[in-house]
Amino acid sequence: MNSLPLVSEVSRAAVAIPAARFSLVKRSVLPGFGISLGFTLFYLGVIVLIPLAAMGVKASGLSWEEFVKATLSNRALAAYRLSFGAALLAAAINAVFGLITAWVLVRYDFPFKRVVDAMVDLPFALPTAVAGIALAAIYAPNGWIGQLAAPLGWKIAFTPWGVGVALTFIGLPFVVRTVQPVLQDLSRDVEEAAASLGATRWQTFRRVIMPAIAPSLMTGYALAFARGLGEYGSVIFIAGNLPMISEIAPLLIIGKLEQYDYAGAAAIGMVMLAIAFLILLGINLLQRWARVRGGEG
Amino acid sequence: MSAQNRHRAPLDESPIVRWLLIGSALGFLFLFVLLPLLTVFIEGLRGGLAR
Amino acid sequence: MAVIDIHAVSKQFGSFTALRQVNMAIKEGELVALLGPSGSGKTTLLRIIAGLEFADQGHVSFEGVDAATNPMVKRRVGFVFQHYALFKHMSVFENVAFGLRVMPSGQRPTNTDIKRRVEELLELVHLGNLAGRFPTQLSGGQRQRVALARALAIEPRVLLLDEPFGALDARVRKDLRRWLRRLHDEMGLTSVFVTHDQEEALELADRVVVMNNGEIIQSGTPTEVYDTPATPFVYEFLGNVNRIPCQLEGDHASFWGQSILLEDLPVGGQKRTGLAYVRPHDIEVVDGRATMGQPAIVRHVSMLGSIVRVDLAVEGAERPIEMELSRTKFQQLDLRTNSAVHLRACQARAFPA
């Protein structure tokens, strides 16, 4: 009723894969371990690795100079900066407000709580292009919100801010749905223990609750970030798509494909993939660190 | 059960904090989910009614 | 002087009445056991004393100060939870240090003081060498001791324990019990613990408070509640007891050809039936050739270590009578299955049926 199957499946898979890889060395006592590992690797190979390898093969058609020219042009660099910057920012906004939303949904009672809970999943249900058009209409200078921001000299739609807005919308369910079940399972007696030891509510939150939910919060953040990075449909309607200013990297790739420059498109794809992988790896390491300790800090 | 109690249980936030949190969660969802949804409906219906 | 005064406290959870009009005073240095079956309100009472829960009616005061004006943070009450409630992501050291680290900056000890204090406490609970471990790496008994050390770190005036030994195995439980009693005496604490184990309550406590259905049924020293239970409920809750039909008349109850004086339970002039309650160890075998006493047949003999339990059949009674006696006594009597004996109760109390 409150956890979207898709999200938990994704996060579970993300956790399960590294573990399986490391225990390959030892002989396992788990029955069916060989078969399930084989299936996992096969599945992962067909769905993820082979397409990625094909992209590598395409990009390798380029010489080193051509690769550098395609991936490190000023226009490409600006697009990376926007894509990663907006995805990280939107995921951060979602982390903060997603945590608050999950907290409110688990801990408090207020009118229409069920409706609000159901609303959280809507960004997944709405076709992204529709979302993009709707957001552009609201945040345009003559839109409902846009006309409030305009007198302050703040343009949202058709600027990099618009990209951030679209990606925040797209990634909204992830943090809520990863944190919510963990918060629900948190046993109250630990919080009572903290209170009986003289901790204020804020101290209890920071020292006891936060460390317990930090790993799930980071999972949600990583998912929202990854989702935002690849988002195309909604962004192109609200971004304005000005090269060097509000053009995202996926749009640059589409542009290259439309000119039949498959190798160039693959090259930019490779660069994005590499950076995304490094960032996700970083989040993963941080998560592991948070899981082990994190009481003090 | 403890909401209507005259005392605040040690695990409850003060009403101000609670309403601040509910307010920011609802505000966030309003801005990023409800508003786009309303626009979709309003634009969709306007096109239909104008014809 | 009473450290804690509980006055006419009632608590309702929905339609369930957890406590009704409970009055109780806890004196300085006392070790009190709240004993009762589950749902008797004992844990609710403990949580109200701690400030984790609030009474619907009545009030609790600490050294004369109404607890309502005194939030949990200021009560200086150490609480040990049934399932320990340790902070999983913190080491043993940090768990114990928690109460010191969250003190307001004016009162908070320096890091070196915290370190010294925590090390002292870990020494006290014999966990000095495990400071760096995490709770998941400890046994049940060790976790319980960490929980205790953590509660003691804030130098509580009152220590409250919710089923402190409930989740431990018999051997560890016994050791921890003795150790807790010593700790309580050495540190001069005032302690209240909740238990459903009568043996635990009788062994450990200075005073046993028996609860049922949200009410205090009886409160007294272990000897008082064990030897002179106020109601049949207390009788049955505190250990095994034989129920023997009897006749009540005036201030006497008669059964088995004996007559006992009803001390505080006069039932009036007319004759009526009642039940006499006799503990298994208060039943004796009368000398073999005598004709007084209740005839009975030995049905079964169980050797329970230091004592022997004998099940006896008595004519007219559907349930067998249980008798407990020492091994030496058992050997003297030379009881065998199916041998006929005469019984007598050396201590009994009767209640109207």
XYZ file of C-alpha atoms in Angstrom:
701
model
C 0.000 0.000 0.000
C 2.840 2.383 0.582
C 5.881 0.930 -1.100
C 6.013 0.869 -4.839
C 7.209 -2.572 -5.938
C 9.370 -1.166 -8.732
C 11.434 0.973 -6.402
C 12.123 -1.668 -3.818
C 12.995 -4.166 -6.518
C 15.499 -1.772 -8.012
C 17.104 -0.942 -4.708
C 17.267 -4.577 -3.669
C 18.966 -5.497 -6.899
C 21.437 -2.683 -6.399
C 22.332 -4.077 -2.988
C 22.381 -7.714 -3.999
C 24.752 -7.572 -6.934
C 27.987 -6.502 -5.215
C 27.397 -9.027 -2.446
C 27.038 -11.845 -4.960
C 30.186 -10.811 -6.743
C 32.311 -10.881 -3.609
C 31.130 -14.220 -2.321
C 31.989 -15.865 -5.628
C 35.475 -16.613 -4.259
C 34.285 -18.730 -1.352
C 32.347 -21.929 -1.627
C 28.818 -21.150 -0.634
C 26.551 -23.214 1.584
C 23.449 -21.572 0.107
C 21.442 -24.080 -1.924
C 21.030 -23.055 -5.552
C 23.672 -20.390 -5.230
C 25.359 -21.366 -8.485
C 22.165 -21.265 -10.483
C 20.945 -18.002 -9.046
C 24.340 -16.372 -9.507
C 24.472 -17.631 -13.077
C 21.005 -16.323 -13.766
C 21.780 -12.957 -12.205
C 24.921 -12.527 -14.279
C 23.155 -13.668 -17.454
C 20.260 -11.310 -16.838
C 22.533 -8.439 -16.006
C 24.586 -9.236 -19.101
C 21.644 -9.228 -21.505
C 19.912 -6.197 -20.027
C 22.840 -4.021 -19.034
C 26.295 -5.140 -20.066
C 25.738 -6.090 -23.723
C 24.046 -2.788 -24.662
C 26.798 -0.938 -22.833
C 29.465 -2.949 -24.627
C 27.777 -2.226 -27.957
C 28.030 1.458 -27.120
C 31.717 0.990 -26.373
C 32.209 -0.755 -29.698
C 30.455 2.070 -31.555
C 32.528 4.698 -29.831
C 35.746 2.829 -30.566
C 35.180 3.579 -34.233
C 36.562 7.017 -33.452
C 40.199 7.966 -33.413
C 41.555 9.542 -30.194
C 41.409 13.062 -31.694
C 37.852 12.542 -32.902
C 36.830 11.160 -29.503
C 38.300 14.162 -27.690
C 36.681 16.541 -30.146
C 33.273 14.936 -29.729
C 33.355 14.620 -25.961
C 35.365 17.617 -24.793
C 34.002 20.392 -26.997
C 32.863 23.473 -25.097
C 29.245 22.677 -25.944
C 29.590 19.134 -24.639
C 31.297 20.319 -21.448
C 28.509 22.815 -20.788
C 25.953 20.073 -21.347
C 27.699 17.726 -18.859
C 27.876 20.475 -16.311
C 24.171 21.194 -16.662
C 23.117 17.552 -16.727
C 25.129 16.515 -13.686
C 24.612 19.754 -11.810
C 20.840 19.722 -12.274
C 20.550 16.001 -11.494
C 22.597 16.367 -8.294
C 20.679 19.463 -7.224
C 17.280 17.924 -7.966
C 18.227 14.750 -6.088
C 19.362 16.886 -3.149
C 16.053 18.773 -3.103
C 14.258 15.455 -3.254
C 16.404 14.094 -0.432
C 15.406 16.935 1.874
C 11.725 17.166 1.002
C 11.364 13.447 0.338
C 12.642 12.765 3.863
C 10.216 15.295 5.314
C 7.364 13.825 3.257
C 8.172 10.260 4.326
C 8.412 11.389 7.970
C 5.093 13.198 7.828
C 3.368 10.269 6.131
C 4.677 7.747 8.672
C 4.462 9.727 11.886
C 1.601 12.219 11.680
C -2.093 12.211 11.013
C -3.672 14.906 8.923
C -6.673 15.204 6.585
C -6.364 13.479 3.204
C -3.233 11.636 4.256
C -4.091 8.614 2.056
C -4.600 10.867 -0.960
C -1.303 12.600 -0.343
C 0.412 9.225 0.006
C -0.993 8.075 -3.335
C -0.033 11.367 -4.983
C 3.644 10.680 -4.369
C 3.716 8.041 -7.102
C 2.130 10.201 -9.784
C 5.387 11.379 -11.386
C 5.921 7.751 -12.407
C 2.478 7.485 -13.941
C 2.415 10.689 -15.972
C 4.073 10.476 -19.409
C 7.206 12.566 -19.051
C 6.395 14.735 -22.073
C 3.053 15.692 -20.521
C 4.845 16.500 -17.269
C 7.344 18.658 -19.171
C 4.632 20.647 -20.926
C 2.637 21.114 -17.728
C 5.704 22.232 -15.759
C 6.701 24.613 -18.558
C 3.211 26.134 -18.498
C 3.346 26.677 -14.724
C 6.874 27.999 -14.483
C 6.858 30.115 -17.686
C 6.951 33.897 -17.080
C 3.200 34.043 -17.671
C 2.431 30.812 -15.771
C 0.995 30.499 -12.263
C 4.331 30.337 -10.524
C 6.401 31.964 -13.213
C 4.551 35.273 -12.885
C 5.247 35.297 -9.166
C 8.964 34.790 -9.765
C 9.230 37.130 -12.755
C 8.977 40.431 -10.819
C 11.896 39.255 -8.708
C 13.907 38.936 -11.910
C 13.927 35.161 -11.588
C 13.204 33.213 -14.737
C 12.598 29.521 -14.158
C 11.261 27.906 -17.327
C 13.577 27.998 -20.358
C 16.676 28.398 -18.145
C 18.853 25.855 -16.294
C 16.466 26.276 -13.308
C 13.749 24.746 -15.462
C 15.890 21.643 -15.872
C 16.147 21.419 -12.100
C 12.386 21.727 -11.719
C 11.718 18.948 -14.236
C 14.257 16.609 -12.647
C 12.888 17.273 -9.160
C 9.439 16.254 -10.411
C 10.781 13.133 -12.092
C 12.797 11.914 -9.097
C 10.301 12.778 -6.384
C 8.963 9.278 -5.546
C 12.378 7.657 -5.059
C 13.457 9.138 -1.732
C 9.965 8.996 -0.233
C 9.506 5.378 -1.157
C 12.928 4.187 -0.024
C 12.863 6.024 3.323
C 9.210 5.414 4.219
C 9.392 1.653 4.949
C 12.603 2.034 6.961
C 11.045 4.763 9.045
C 8.000 2.590 9.569
C 10.099 -0.314 10.863
C 12.169 1.808 13.204
C 11.396 0.570 16.706
C 10.129 3.255 19.023
C 11.914 1.945 22.080
C 15.267 3.151 20.744
C 13.862 6.650 20.558
C 12.383 6.242 24.012
C 15.783 5.133 25.268
C 17.366 8.275 23.838
C 14.668 10.418 25.468
C 15.137 8.689 28.824
C 18.853 9.465 28.624
C 18.047 13.139 28.336
C 18.309 13.670 24.591
C 16.140 16.372 23.095
C 13.967 15.475 20.124
C 16.459 17.011 17.742
C 19.387 15.162 19.305
C 17.430 11.929 19.052
C 16.747 12.603 15.402
C 20.324 13.486 14.566
C 22.100 10.802 16.598
C 19.650 7.906 16.597
C 17.081 8.169 13.800
C 19.256 9.707 11.106
C 21.998 7.033 11.224
C 19.325 4.367 10.899
C 17.703 5.875 7.837
C 20.835 7.315 6.201
C 21.530 4.244 4.014
C 17.997 4.261 2.601
C 18.135 8.013 2.144
C 21.325 7.607 0.127
C 19.766 4.843 -1.948
C 16.859 7.148 -2.722
C 19.250 9.964 -3.530
C 21.270 7.743 -5.885
C 18.150 6.508 -7.655
C 16.728 10.007 -8.057
C 20.094 11.238 -9.351
C 20.456 8.403 -11.850
C 16.894 8.811 -13.028
C 17.366 12.556 -13.476
C 20.612 12.172 -15.361
C 18.995 10.104 -18.099
C 15.763 12.116 -18.220
C 14.972 13.531 -21.633
C 11.211 13.694 -22.301
C 10.170 16.269 -19.735
C 13.324 18.380 -19.773
C 13.286 19.382 -23.426
C 9.907 21.102 -22.998
C 10.927 23.279 -20.090
C 14.665 23.807 -20.627
C 14.603 26.056 -23.705
C 17.512 23.985 -25.031
C 19.923 26.825 -25.733
C 23.341 25.389 -26.546
C 25.922 26.269 -23.869
C 23.182 27.405 -21.484
C 20.232 25.086 -21.094
C 21.067 22.128 -23.290
C 21.307 18.809 -21.448
C 23.691 16.029 -22.471
C 20.967 13.569 -23.569
C 19.704 16.233 -26.003
C 23.224 16.584 -27.386
C 23.231 12.835 -27.973
C 19.865 12.963 -29.764
C 21.212 15.799 -31.898
C 24.193 13.702 -32.931
C 21.960 10.718 -33.692
C 19.754 12.850 -35.891
C 22.858 13.719 -37.903
C 23.730 10.010 -38.147
C 26.837 10.605 -36.002
C 26.398 7.349 -34.075
C 30.018 7.174 -32.952
C 29.921 10.712 -31.575
C 26.667 10.019 -29.749
C 28.128 6.830 -28.270
C 31.269 8.698 -27.195
C 29.270 11.262 -25.206
C 27.190 8.425 -23.805
C 30.405 6.717 -22.653
C 31.632 9.822 -20.884
C 28.319 10.312 -19.094
C 28.275 6.680 -18.126
C 31.785 6.855 -16.715
C 31.082 9.943 -14.608
C 27.723 8.569 -13.448
C 29.393 5.315 -12.484
C 32.013 7.145 -10.431
C 29.364 9.203 -8.638
C 27.191 6.173 -7.909
C 30.245 4.273 -6.707
C 31.028 7.192 -4.414
C 27.480 7.168 -3.012
C 27.727 3.421 -2.547
C 30.963 3.699 -0.585
C 29.486 6.485 1.512
C 26.488 4.269 2.153
C 28.636 1.413 3.330
C 30.496 3.748 5.616
C 27.184 5.058 6.949
C 25.968 1.546 7.556
C 28.988 0.586 9.610
C 29.266 3.699 11.727
C 27.763 7.163 11.660
C 26.781 7.559 15.295
C 29.345 10.231 15.856
C 29.655 13.192 13.512
C -4.184 8.448 21.618
C -1.779 10.927 23.191
C -2.761 13.768 20.858
C -5.607 14.986 23.030
C -3.566 14.531 26.173
C -2.659 17.564 28.154
C 0.986 16.521 28.231
C 3.338 16.036 25.392
C 4.738 12.510 25.154
C 8.549 12.470 24.943
C 8.431 11.149 21.385
C 6.148 13.837 20.008
C 7.476 16.952 18.343
C 6.017 20.263 19.421
C 2.892 21.237 17.460
C 4.776 24.054 15.731
C 7.454 21.707 14.423
C 4.847 19.159 13.429
C 2.768 21.618 11.420
C 5.897 23.136 9.911
C 6.917 19.691 8.648
C 3.454 18.819 7.379
C 3.272 22.226 5.753
C 6.577 21.901 3.937
C 5.790 18.361 2.757
C 2.376 19.394 1.465
C 3.777 22.606 -0.045
C 6.462 20.638 -1.858
C 3.963 18.114 -3.214
C 1.580 20.896 -4.186
C 4.264 22.752 -6.112
C 5.762 19.750 -7.866
C 2.912 17.271 -8.272
C -0.535 18.725 -7.767
C 0.005 21.914 -9.740
C 1.321 20.184 -12.898
C -1.542 17.717 -12.631
C -4.110 20.483 -12.351
C -2.590 22.195 -15.395
C -2.886 19.023 -17.403
C -6.564 18.748 -16.515
C -7.362 22.414 -17.027
C -5.542 22.618 -20.379
C -7.114 19.355 -21.505
C -10.638 20.466 -20.601
C -10.197 23.948 -22.030
C -9.289 22.486 -25.438
C -12.376 20.290 -25.322
C -14.763 22.990 -24.182
C -13.567 25.603 -26.678
C -14.430 23.443 -29.628
C 10.557 9.843 52.617
C 8.931 8.605 49.478
C 10.990 9.214 46.371
C 8.054 8.509 44.096
C 4.442 9.058 44.982
C 1.747 7.674 42.750
C -1.681 9.031 43.508
C -4.961 7.709 42.046
C -3.442 7.078 38.628
C -5.727 5.768 35.875
C -4.886 5.064 32.264
C -7.073 4.039 29.381
C -5.981 2.773 25.945
C -9.072 3.009 23.772
C -11.618 0.790 25.496
C -8.970 -1.078 27.468
C -8.391 0.073 31.015
C -4.716 -0.397 31.749
C -4.728 1.130 35.229
C -7.517 2.075 37.594
C -6.975 4.298 40.608
C -3.517 3.046 41.462
C -1.866 4.391 44.605
C 1.692 3.582 45.544
C 4.682 5.103 47.272
C 8.268 4.070 46.687
C 10.764 4.773 49.413
C 14.371 5.773 49.012
C 16.696 2.803 48.486
C 13.894 0.337 47.920
C 13.969 -2.378 45.289
C 10.384 -2.903 44.233
C 9.023 -5.597 41.935
C 5.836 -5.021 39.967
C 4.541 -8.536 39.500
C 1.576 -9.615 37.447
C 0.374 -11.474 34.374
C 0.534 -9.770 30.983
C -2.111 -7.108 30.604
C -2.137 -6.415 34.340
C -0.907 -2.860 33.808
C 2.512 -3.304 35.381
C 4.466 -2.073 32.353
C 2.089 0.845 31.872
C 2.655 1.865 35.477
C 6.426 1.675 34.996
C 6.227 3.769 31.819
C 4.118 6.379 33.595
C 6.708 6.603 36.376
C 9.382 7.060 33.711
C 7.434 9.732 31.886
C 7.194 7.718 28.684
C 3.432 7.704 29.138
C 1.069 10.057 30.905
C -1.746 9.214 33.268
C -5.266 10.134 32.212
C -6.119 10.840 35.828
C -4.174 11.196 39.041
C -0.590 12.294 39.335
C 2.933 11.120 39.939
C 5.362 13.135 41.989
C 9.105 12.843 42.470
C 10.309 13.972 45.883
C 7.186 16.036 46.228
C 7.418 17.702 42.810
C 4.570 16.948 40.428
C 6.025 15.041 37.488
C 3.719 16.799 35.022
C 5.794 19.947 35.477
C 8.951 17.896 35.260
C 9.619 16.498 31.784
C 11.348 13.212 31.290
C 14.626 14.890 30.474
C 14.798 16.410 33.960
C 13.550 13.472 35.988
C 16.910 11.693 36.018
C 15.291 8.324 35.637
C 17.298 5.445 34.197
C 15.182 3.126 32.093
C 16.240 -0.344 30.970
C 14.084 -1.668 28.164
C 12.858 -5.199 27.765
C 14.669 -5.673 24.472
C 17.557 -3.422 25.580
C 16.916 -0.821 22.832
C 20.635 -0.346 22.255
C 21.774 2.021 19.517
C 22.835 -0.479 16.869
C 25.081 1.836 14.908
C 27.089 2.846 17.968
C 29.833 0.948 19.726
C 29.360 -0.200 23.304
C 31.429 2.790 24.403
C 29.276 5.273 22.490
C 26.082 3.650 23.729
C 27.150 4.199 27.307
C 28.477 7.694 26.552
C 25.209 8.780 24.889
C 23.557 10.202 27.985
C 26.665 12.286 28.717
C 27.122 13.517 25.156
C 23.592 14.841 24.853
C 23.795 16.944 28.021
C 23.365 20.701 27.554
C 26.737 22.250 26.734
C 27.018 23.891 30.173
C 26.754 20.610 32.086
C 28.376 18.282 29.567
C 31.619 16.729 30.840
C 34.781 17.123 28.785
C 35.765 14.336 26.426
C 38.390 13.029 28.843
C 35.836 12.989 31.662
C 33.348 11.158 29.463
C 36.011 8.621 28.572
C 36.917 8.059 32.213
C 33.317 7.792 33.325
C 32.344 5.370 30.554
C 35.363 3.195 31.289
C 34.399 3.098 34.975
C 30.857 2.044 34.092
C 32.031 -0.634 31.673
C 34.357 -1.915 34.398
C 31.391 -2.004 36.768
C 29.353 -4.162 34.392
C 32.405 -6.282 33.534
C 32.554 -5.224 29.905
C 35.770 -3.225 29.968
C 37.307 -5.263 27.175
C 34.309 -4.962 24.828
C 34.121 -1.173 24.538
C 34.778 -1.232 20.819
C 32.230 -3.897 19.937
C 28.854 -3.210 18.391
C 25.599 -4.440 20.012
C 25.013 -7.081 17.333
C 28.322 -8.695 18.318
C 27.247 -9.258 21.929
C 25.328 -11.993 23.713
C 21.980 -11.290 25.369
C 23.462 -10.987 28.840
C 26.174 -8.625 27.616
C 23.608 -6.437 25.854
C 21.585 -6.271 29.031
C 24.658 -5.084 30.922
C 25.391 -2.442 28.294
C 21.797 -1.231 28.629
C 22.300 -1.009 32.395
C 25.587 0.840 32.120
C 23.999 3.249 29.662
C 21.123 3.952 32.040
C 23.519 4.423 34.972
C 25.668 6.909 33.073
C 23.276 9.760 33.775
C 23.516 9.028 37.527
C 19.805 8.381 37.900
C 17.959 8.787 41.177
C 15.638 6.020 40.149
C 16.347 2.970 38.028
C 13.397 1.420 36.190
C 13.658 -1.966 34.501
C 11.066 -3.478 32.192
C 11.241 -7.311 32.292
C 15.015 -7.022 32.645
C 15.731 -10.736 32.434
C 12.858 -11.835 30.250
C 14.851 -12.643 27.140
C 17.764 -14.420 28.824
C 18.330 -18.083 29.491
C 17.940 -19.465 32.994
C 21.632 -19.614 33.903
C 22.486 -16.044 32.818
C 19.290 -14.818 34.418
C 20.263 -16.165 37.795
C 23.734 -14.602 37.700
C 22.431 -11.244 36.494
C 19.773 -11.188 39.213
C 22.302 -11.537 42.013
C 24.572 -9.028 40.358
C 21.746 -6.503 39.978
C 20.833 -6.870 43.647
C 24.458 -6.153 44.615
C 24.636 -3.204 42.260
C 21.437 -1.753 43.680
C 22.801 -1.986 47.230
C 26.284 -0.713 46.448
C 25.134 2.275 44.417
C 22.334 3.145 46.821
C 19.743 3.203 44.038
C 15.994 3.235 44.219
C 14.821 0.644 41.714
C 11.552 -0.619 40.302
C 11.363 -3.598 37.985
C 8.560 -5.274 36.139
C 8.338 -9.040 35.933
C 5.864 -11.827 35.415
C 8.208 -14.325 37.070
C 7.254 -14.779 40.713
C 10.544 -16.446 41.589
C 12.434 -13.446 40.270
C 10.254 -11.030 42.224
C 10.554 -13.011 45.467
C 14.306 -13.460 45.217
C 15.281 -9.976 44.152
C 12.863 -7.470 45.625
C 12.514 -5.781 49.006
C 8.854 -5.313 48.245
C 6.600 -7.137 45.814
C 3.598 -5.356 44.343
C 1.168 -7.848 42.826
C -1.024 -6.440 40.053
C -3.979 -7.771 38.112
C -6.479 -6.095 35.771
C -4.964 -2.671 36.255
C -5.152 -2.765 40.027
C -2.731 -3.390 42.852
C -3.912 -6.541 44.609
C -1.306 -6.753 47.322
C 1.916 -5.057 48.288
C 4.359 -6.364 50.820
C 7.683 -8.037 51.520
C 8.308 -11.282 49.655
C 7.545 -13.209 52.861
C 4.276 -11.383 53.393
C 2.929 -11.881 49.906
C 4.084 -15.482 49.782
C 2.927 -16.595 53.209
C -0.199 -14.506 53.618
C -1.607 -13.828 50.182
C -4.515 -11.418 50.257
C -6.599 -13.110 47.590
C -6.834 -16.470 45.788
C -5.308 -14.729 42.757
C -2.144 -13.854 44.670
C -2.010 -17.375 46.052
C -2.126 -18.913 42.622
C 0.145 -16.385 40.982
C 2.919 -16.825 43.559
C 3.873 -20.421 43.062
C 2.023 -23.728 43.111
C -0.886 -24.213 45.444
C -3.398 -26.970 46.215
C -7.048 -26.000 46.367
C -9.014 -28.119 48.780
C -12.788 -27.789 49.272
C -13.638 -26.854 52.881
C -16.491 -25.776 55.133
C -16.511 -22.248 56.475
C -18.274 -21.561 59.710
C -17.852 -18.631 62.038
C -14.174 -17.805 62.029
C -13.081 -21.311 61.216
C -12.526 -23.378 58.113
C -12.490 -27.132 58.283
C -11.134 -29.721 55.865
C -9.266 -32.984 56.098
C -10.450 -33.363 59.666
C -8.536 -30.168 60.589
C -9.803 -26.800 61.551
C -7.964 -23.542 60.847
C -8.609 -20.060 62.118
C -9.634 -17.461 59.541
C -7.547 -14.526 60.719
C -8.633 -11.588 58.666
C -11.460 -13.101 56.677
C -14.481 -13.663 58.902
C -17.311 -15.014 56.819
C -20.154 -14.697 59.254
C -22.137 -17.222 61.232
C -23.791 -19.357 58.605
C -22.159 -22.441 57.163
C -20.894 -22.202 53.596
C -18.412 -23.856 51.312
C -15.006 -22.442 50.566
C -11.593 -23.349 49.295
C -8.544 -23.890 51.418
C -5.215 -23.003 49.780
C -2.215 -25.080 50.812
C 1.265 -24.810 49.328
C 2.845 -28.158 48.313
C 5.616 -27.761 50.896
C 3.053 -27.142 53.649
C 1.628 -30.642 53.313
C 2.959 -33.282 55.665
C 2.615 -37.015 55.940
C 1.250 -37.986 59.327
C 2.891 -40.878 61.125
C 1.991 -44.082 59.319
C -0.146 -45.805 61.932
C -2.139 -42.776 63.040
C -5.729 -42.577 61.887
C -6.028 -38.833 61.889
C -5.494 -36.830 58.740
C -6.687 -37.291 55.208
C -6.142 -40.724 53.628
C -4.375 -40.545 50.276
C -2.577 -42.812 47.805
C 0.813 -41.990 46.286
C 0.383 -41.783 42.522
C 3.643 -40.404 41.236
C 7.035 -39.371 42.522
C 9.280 -36.831 40.719
C 12.823 -36.136 41.768
C 13.450 -32.417 41.193
C 17.047 -32.106 42.275
C 17.126 -30.985 45.888
C 13.405 -31.536 46.457
C 10.980 -34.338 45.701
C 7.475 -33.787 44.412
C 4.810 -36.346 45.185
C 1.408 -36.460 43.479
C -1.282 -37.969 45.678
C -4.826 -39.069 44.971
C -7.441 -38.088 47.523
C -10.896 -39.560 47.438
C -13.464 -37.150 46.024
C -10.899 -34.679 44.596
C -10.586 -34.536 40.819
C -7.122 -33.022 40.823
C -4.198 -34.744 42.523
C -2.711 -33.140 45.591
C 0.877 -31.962 45.158
C 3.292 -32.313 48.014
C 6.920 -31.222 48.126
C 9.469 -32.440 50.612
C 13.180 -32.591 51.058
C 15.137 -35.578 49.845
C 16.094 -36.620 53.347
C 12.528 -36.484 54.554
C 11.435 -38.440 51.479
C 13.948 -41.177 52.222
C 12.878 -41.360 55.865
C 9.236 -41.790 54.894
C 10.101 -44.403 52.299
C 7.210 -43.470 50.002
C 6.488 -45.627 46.980
C 3.893 -45.499 44.248
C 0.543 -46.811 45.498
C 1.477 -46.701 49.170
C -1.293 -45.352 51.393
C -0.589 -42.372 53.670
C -2.376 -39.820 55.822
C -1.958 -36.119 55.035
C -2.166 -32.945 57.037
C -1.719 -29.272 56.179
C 0.629 -27.382 58.451
C -0.258 -24.008 57.011
C -3.332 -22.977 55.053
C -5.632 -20.085 54.263
C -9.245 -20.353 53.231
C -11.412 -18.117 51.083
C -15.128 -18.302 50.330
C -15.664 -20.165 47.074
